[in-house]
Amino acid sequence: MEHETELIMLGTGHAMVTKCYNTCFALHVNGEYFLVDAGGGNGILVQMEAAGIPFTKVHHMFVTHAHTDHILGVVWVIRKAAALMRKGEYEESLTVYCHDKVKEILDFMCRQMLPGKFSSFLGERIFLETVEDGEKREWAGMPFTFFDICSTKEKQFGFEAVLPDGGRFVCLGDEPYQEACRNHVQGCDWLLCEAFCMEEDKEIYRPYEKHHSTALDAGKIAAALEVRNLVLYHTEDDRLRERKKRYTKEARTYYGGNVFVPMDLERIHL
């Protein structure tokens, strides 16, 4: 059976961008959608609509960590799902996978900020499901392995998924690669990696002070780990129109594979 599998970038910028949305994306497999993070507000609903993602086809999502530009939009996803459930327009349930700290914060925010008519769906049809380092799940026939990325500032998980064609798809969240994650990343077919800025601009953006890296760093890692396709995101947005060309060129300084520097709403066939 032939599968349609694509990556839909809903947002590609870091926390403080204003010319694009915060980094988040969806995996699309045969009409079903798996969300990863949701940005910092109800802009996630705008991006999903612009991408043509039917909200009623989203029943699973993953939240990497509890920073505002990744978790606040999840509250809006939960609110939207609950509102549709109340109207009888959302079948089945919504499951949000996350580590324990994210679950605690999400549960608190939803119960404090959402009206009872929405928060009452928590634990009934909307589930916040904790995953541990190395724990496995399955979605759309795809095995997922969630793992601790060994963040240096905030507990954060990434994941490795096996695509329908057998390829390995790895999301490293929004911090630099750590050697402890080698077994998940080595030789993967697709690596999603943050690139806060370009090497030539590091004195302006100071990525290392923020526990981030450059497009050059990402290219070096992808080359060393023999990654086939590299997707760069979580960038600055000061020269957005030139970003794709400039970041691609820098990453290719050391890396000979395929480099993707998507714009918001761009779709990549996997």
Coordinates of C-alpha atoms in Angstrom, one line a residue:
M1 CA 0.0 0.0 0.0
E2 CA 1.4 3.4 -1.0
H3 CA 1.3 6.0 1.8
E4 CA 1.2 9.8 1.5
T5 CA 3.5 11.0 4.1
E6 CA 4.5 14.7 4.5
L7 CA 5.9 17.1 7.0
I8 CA 3.9 20.3 7.3
M9 CA 5.8 23.2 9.0
L10 CA 3.3 25.3 10.8
G11 CA 5.9 27.6 12.2
T12 CA 9.7 27.9 11.8
G13 CA 10.8 30.7 14.1
H14 CA 12.3 31.0 17.6
A15 CA 10.4 32.4 20.7
M16 CA 10.5 36.1 19.8
V17 CA 9.9 36.1 16.1
T18 CA 7.3 38.5 14.7
K19 CA 7.5 37.8 10.9
C20 CA 6.8 34.0 11.2
Y21 CA 5.2 31.7 13.7
N22 CA 7.0 29.8 16.5
T23 CA 8.4 26.4 15.6
C24 CA 5.8 23.7 15.4
F25 CA 4.8 21.1 12.8
A26 CA 2.5 18.3 11.8
L27 CA 3.1 14.9 10.3
H28 CA 0.5 13.9 7.7
V29 CA -0.1 10.3 6.9
N30 CA -3.1 9.3 4.8
G31 CA -5.5 12.0 6.1
E32 CA -4.5 11.8 9.7
Y33 CA -2.3 14.5 11.4
F34 CA 0.1 14.3 14.4
L35 CA 0.9 17.7 15.9
V36 CA 4.3 18.5 17.4
D37 CA 4.2 21.6 19.7
A38 CA 1.8 24.4 19.1
G39 CA 3.6 27.7 19.3
G40 CA 2.9 30.5 21.8
G41 CA -0.8 31.3 21.3
N42 CA -4.0 30.9 19.2
G43 CA -1.9 31.5 16.1
I44 CA -1.7 27.7 16.0
L45 CA -5.4 27.7 14.9
V46 CA -4.6 30.2 12.2
Q47 CA -1.7 28.1 10.9
M48 CA -3.7 24.9 11.0
E49 CA -6.5 26.5 9.0
A50 CA -4.0 28.1 6.5
A51 CA -2.4 24.7 6.0
G52 CA -5.7 23.0 5.3
I53 CA -5.5 20.7 8.3
P54 CA -9.0 19.6 9.4
F55 CA -9.0 19.9 13.2
T56 CA -11.3 16.9 13.5
K57 CA -8.5 14.8 11.9
V58 CA -6.1 15.6 14.8
H59 CA -6.3 13.1 17.6
H60 CA -2.7 12.9 18.8
M61 CA 0.0 15.5 19.5
F62 CA 3.4 15.7 21.3
V63 CA 4.8 18.6 23.3
T64 CA 8.6 18.7 23.5
H65 CA 8.9 21.0 26.5
A66 CA 7.3 23.7 28.7
H67 CA 8.7 26.9 27.1
T68 CA 6.0 29.5 26.3
D69 CA 6.7 29.3 22.5
H70 CA 5.9 25.6 22.5
I71 CA 3.3 25.0 25.1
L72 CA 0.9 28.0 25.2
G73 CA -0.7 27.1 21.9
V74 CA -1.5 23.6 23.3
V75 CA -4.1 25.2 25.6
W76 CA -5.8 26.6 22.5
V77 CA -5.7 23.2 20.8
I78 CA -7.3 21.6 23.9
R79 CA -9.9 24.4 24.0
K80 CA -10.8 24.0 20.3
A81 CA -11.1 20.2 20.7
A82 CA -13.3 20.5 23.8
A83 CA -15.5 23.1 22.0
L84 CA -16.0 20.7 19.1
M85 CA -16.7 17.8 21.4
R86 CA -19.4 19.7 23.2
K87 CA -21.1 20.3 19.8
G88 CA -20.8 16.7 18.8
E89 CA -18.4 17.6 15.9
Y90 CA -15.2 15.9 17.2
E91 CA -15.2 12.1 17.3
E92 CA -12.9 9.9 19.4
S93 CA -10.5 11.6 21.8
L94 CA -7.4 13.8 21.8
T95 CA -4.2 12.4 23.4
V96 CA -1.3 14.8 24.2
Y97 CA 2.0 13.0 24.8
C98 CA 4.6 14.8 26.9
H99 CA 7.0 14.3 29.8
D100 CA 5.9 14.7 33.4
K101 CA 6.7 18.4 33.8
V102 CA 4.8 19.4 30.7
K103 CA 1.8 17.4 31.9
E104 CA 1.8 19.1 35.3
I105 CA 2.0 22.6 33.7
L106 CA -0.6 21.9 31.0
D107 CA -3.0 20.4 33.4
F108 CA -2.7 23.4 35.7
M109 CA -3.0 25.9 32.9
C110 CA -6.1 24.3 31.4
R111 CA -7.9 23.9 34.7
Q112 CA -7.1 27.5 35.7
M113 CA -7.6 29.2 32.4
L114 CA -10.3 27.3 30.6
P115 CA -14.0 27.4 31.5
G116 CA -15.2 24.3 33.3
K117 CA -17.3 23.4 30.2
F118 CA -14.0 22.8 28.4
S119 CA -11.6 21.7 31.2
S120 CA -14.2 19.0 32.2
F121 CA -13.1 17.0 29.1
L122 CA -9.6 16.5 30.6
G123 CA -9.3 12.9 31.7
E124 CA -12.6 12.1 29.9
R125 CA -11.9 12.5 26.2
I126 CA -8.8 14.7 26.3
F127 CA -5.8 12.9 27.8
L128 CA -2.4 14.2 28.9
E129 CA -0.3 11.1 28.7
T130 CA 3.2 11.0 30.2
V131 CA 6.0 9.3 28.3
E132 CA 9.3 8.4 29.7
D133 CA 12.8 8.4 28.2
G134 CA 12.9 5.5 25.7
E135 CA 9.2 4.8 25.8
K136 CA 7.5 3.7 22.7
R137 CA 4.1 4.5 21.2
E138 CA 2.4 3.9 17.8
W139 CA 0.5 6.3 15.6
A140 CA -0.9 5.6 12.1
G141 CA 1.1 2.4 12.1
M142 CA 4.3 4.2 12.8
P143 CA 6.4 3.3 15.8
F144 CA 7.5 6.3 17.9
T145 CA 10.3 6.3 20.5
F146 CA 10.4 9.3 22.8
F147 CA 13.7 10.3 24.3
D148 CA 15.3 12.9 26.6
I149 CA 17.5 15.2 24.5
C150 CA 19.6 16.0 27.5
S151 CA 18.8 19.7 27.5
T152 CA 21.1 22.0 29.3
K153 CA 18.4 24.4 30.4
E154 CA 14.8 22.9 30.4
K155 CA 13.7 19.3 30.5
Q156 CA 12.9 18.4 26.9
F157 CA 12.1 15.3 24.9
G158 CA 12.4 14.6 21.2
F159 CA 11.3 11.5 19.3
E160 CA 12.4 9.0 16.6
A161 CA 9.7 7.6 14.3
V162 CA 9.7 4.9 11.6
L163 CA 8.0 6.2 8.5
P164 CA 5.7 4.0 6.4
D165 CA 8.5 3.5 3.9
G166 CA 10.9 2.4 6.7
G167 CA 12.8 5.6 6.9
R168 CA 13.8 7.0 10.3
F169 CA 12.5 10.5 11.2
V170 CA 14.1 12.2 14.2
C171 CA 13.0 15.4 15.9
L172 CA 15.7 16.9 18.2
G173 CA 13.4 19.6 19.7
D174 CA 15.0 23.1 19.8
E175 CA 18.4 22.5 21.4
P176 CA 21.7 21.3 20.0
Y177 CA 22.5 17.6 19.6
Q178 CA 23.9 15.9 22.6
E179 CA 26.1 12.8 22.2
A180 CA 23.8 10.8 24.5
C181 CA 21.3 10.8 21.7
R182 CA 23.6 9.3 19.1
N183 CA 21.7 5.9 18.9
H184 CA 18.6 7.8 17.9
V185 CA 20.2 10.1 15.3
Q186 CA 23.1 8.2 13.7
G187 CA 22.3 7.4 10.1
C188 CA 18.7 8.6 10.2
D189 CA 16.9 9.5 7.0
W190 CA 15.4 12.8 8.3
L191 CA 16.8 15.0 11.1
L192 CA 14.9 18.1 12.3
C193 CA 17.4 20.4 14.0
E194 CA 17.4 23.9 15.4
A195 CA 19.6 26.6 13.8
F196 CA 19.1 29.8 15.8
C197 CA 21.2 31.9 13.3
M198 CA 24.1 31.7 10.9
E199 CA 27.7 31.4 12.0
E200 CA 28.6 34.7 10.6
D201 CA 25.8 36.3 12.7
K202 CA 26.6 34.6 16.0
E203 CA 28.0 37.8 17.6
I204 CA 24.7 39.5 16.9
Y205 CA 22.3 36.7 18.1
R206 CA 24.6 35.0 20.6
P207 CA 23.1 31.5 20.1
Y208 CA 25.4 29.7 22.6
E209 CA 24.4 32.0 25.5
K210 CA 20.8 30.8 24.7
H211 CA 21.8 27.1 24.5
H212 CA 21.2 27.1 20.7
S213 CA 23.4 26.6 17.6
T214 CA 24.1 27.8 14.1
A215 CA 23.3 26.5 10.7
L216 CA 27.0 25.6 10.4
D217 CA 26.9 23.6 13.6
A218 CA 23.8 21.7 12.4
G219 CA 25.5 20.9 9.1
K220 CA 28.6 19.5 10.9
I221 CA 26.4 17.3 13.1
A222 CA 24.4 16.0 10.2
A223 CA 27.6 15.1 8.3
A224 CA 29.3 13.5 11.3
L225 CA 26.2 11.3 12.0
E226 CA 25.6 10.5 8.3
V227 CA 22.1 11.9 8.1
R228 CA 20.4 11.8 4.7
N229 CA 18.1 14.8 5.0
L230 CA 18.5 17.8 7.3
V231 CA 15.6 20.2 8.1
L232 CA 16.5 23.4 9.9
Y233 CA 14.1 25.4 12.0
H234 CA 13.7 27.6 15.2
T235 CA 15.6 30.5 13.5
E236 CA 15.7 34.3 13.8
D237 CA 13.5 36.2 11.3
D238 CA 15.3 39.4 10.6
R239 CA 16.1 38.4 7.0
L240 CA 13.3 35.9 6.4
R241 CA 13.2 36.2 2.6
E242 CA 16.9 35.3 2.4
R243 CA 16.9 32.7 5.1
K244 CA 16.4 29.6 2.9
K245 CA 19.3 30.4 0.6
R246 CA 21.7 31.6 3.2
Y247 CA 21.1 28.9 5.8
T248 CA 21.2 26.2 3.2
K249 CA 24.5 27.4 1.8
E250 CA 26.1 27.6 5.3
A251 CA 24.9 24.1 6.3
R252 CA 26.4 22.7 3.1
T253 CA 29.8 23.9 4.1
Y254 CA 30.4 20.5 5.8
Y255 CA 27.2 18.6 4.9
G256 CA 26.6 16.9 1.5
G257 CA 23.1 15.7 2.0
N258 CA 19.8 17.4 1.3
V259 CA 19.1 20.6 3.3
F260 CA 15.7 22.0 3.8
V261 CA 15.1 25.4 5.3
P262 CA 11.3 25.6 5.1
M263 CA 9.1 28.7 5.4
D264 CA 5.9 28.6 7.5
L265 CA 3.2 26.3 5.9
E266 CA 5.8 24.7 3.6
R267 CA 5.2 21.0 3.0
I268 CA 8.0 18.4 2.6
H269 CA 7.3 15.0 1.1
L270 CA 8.9 12.3 3.3

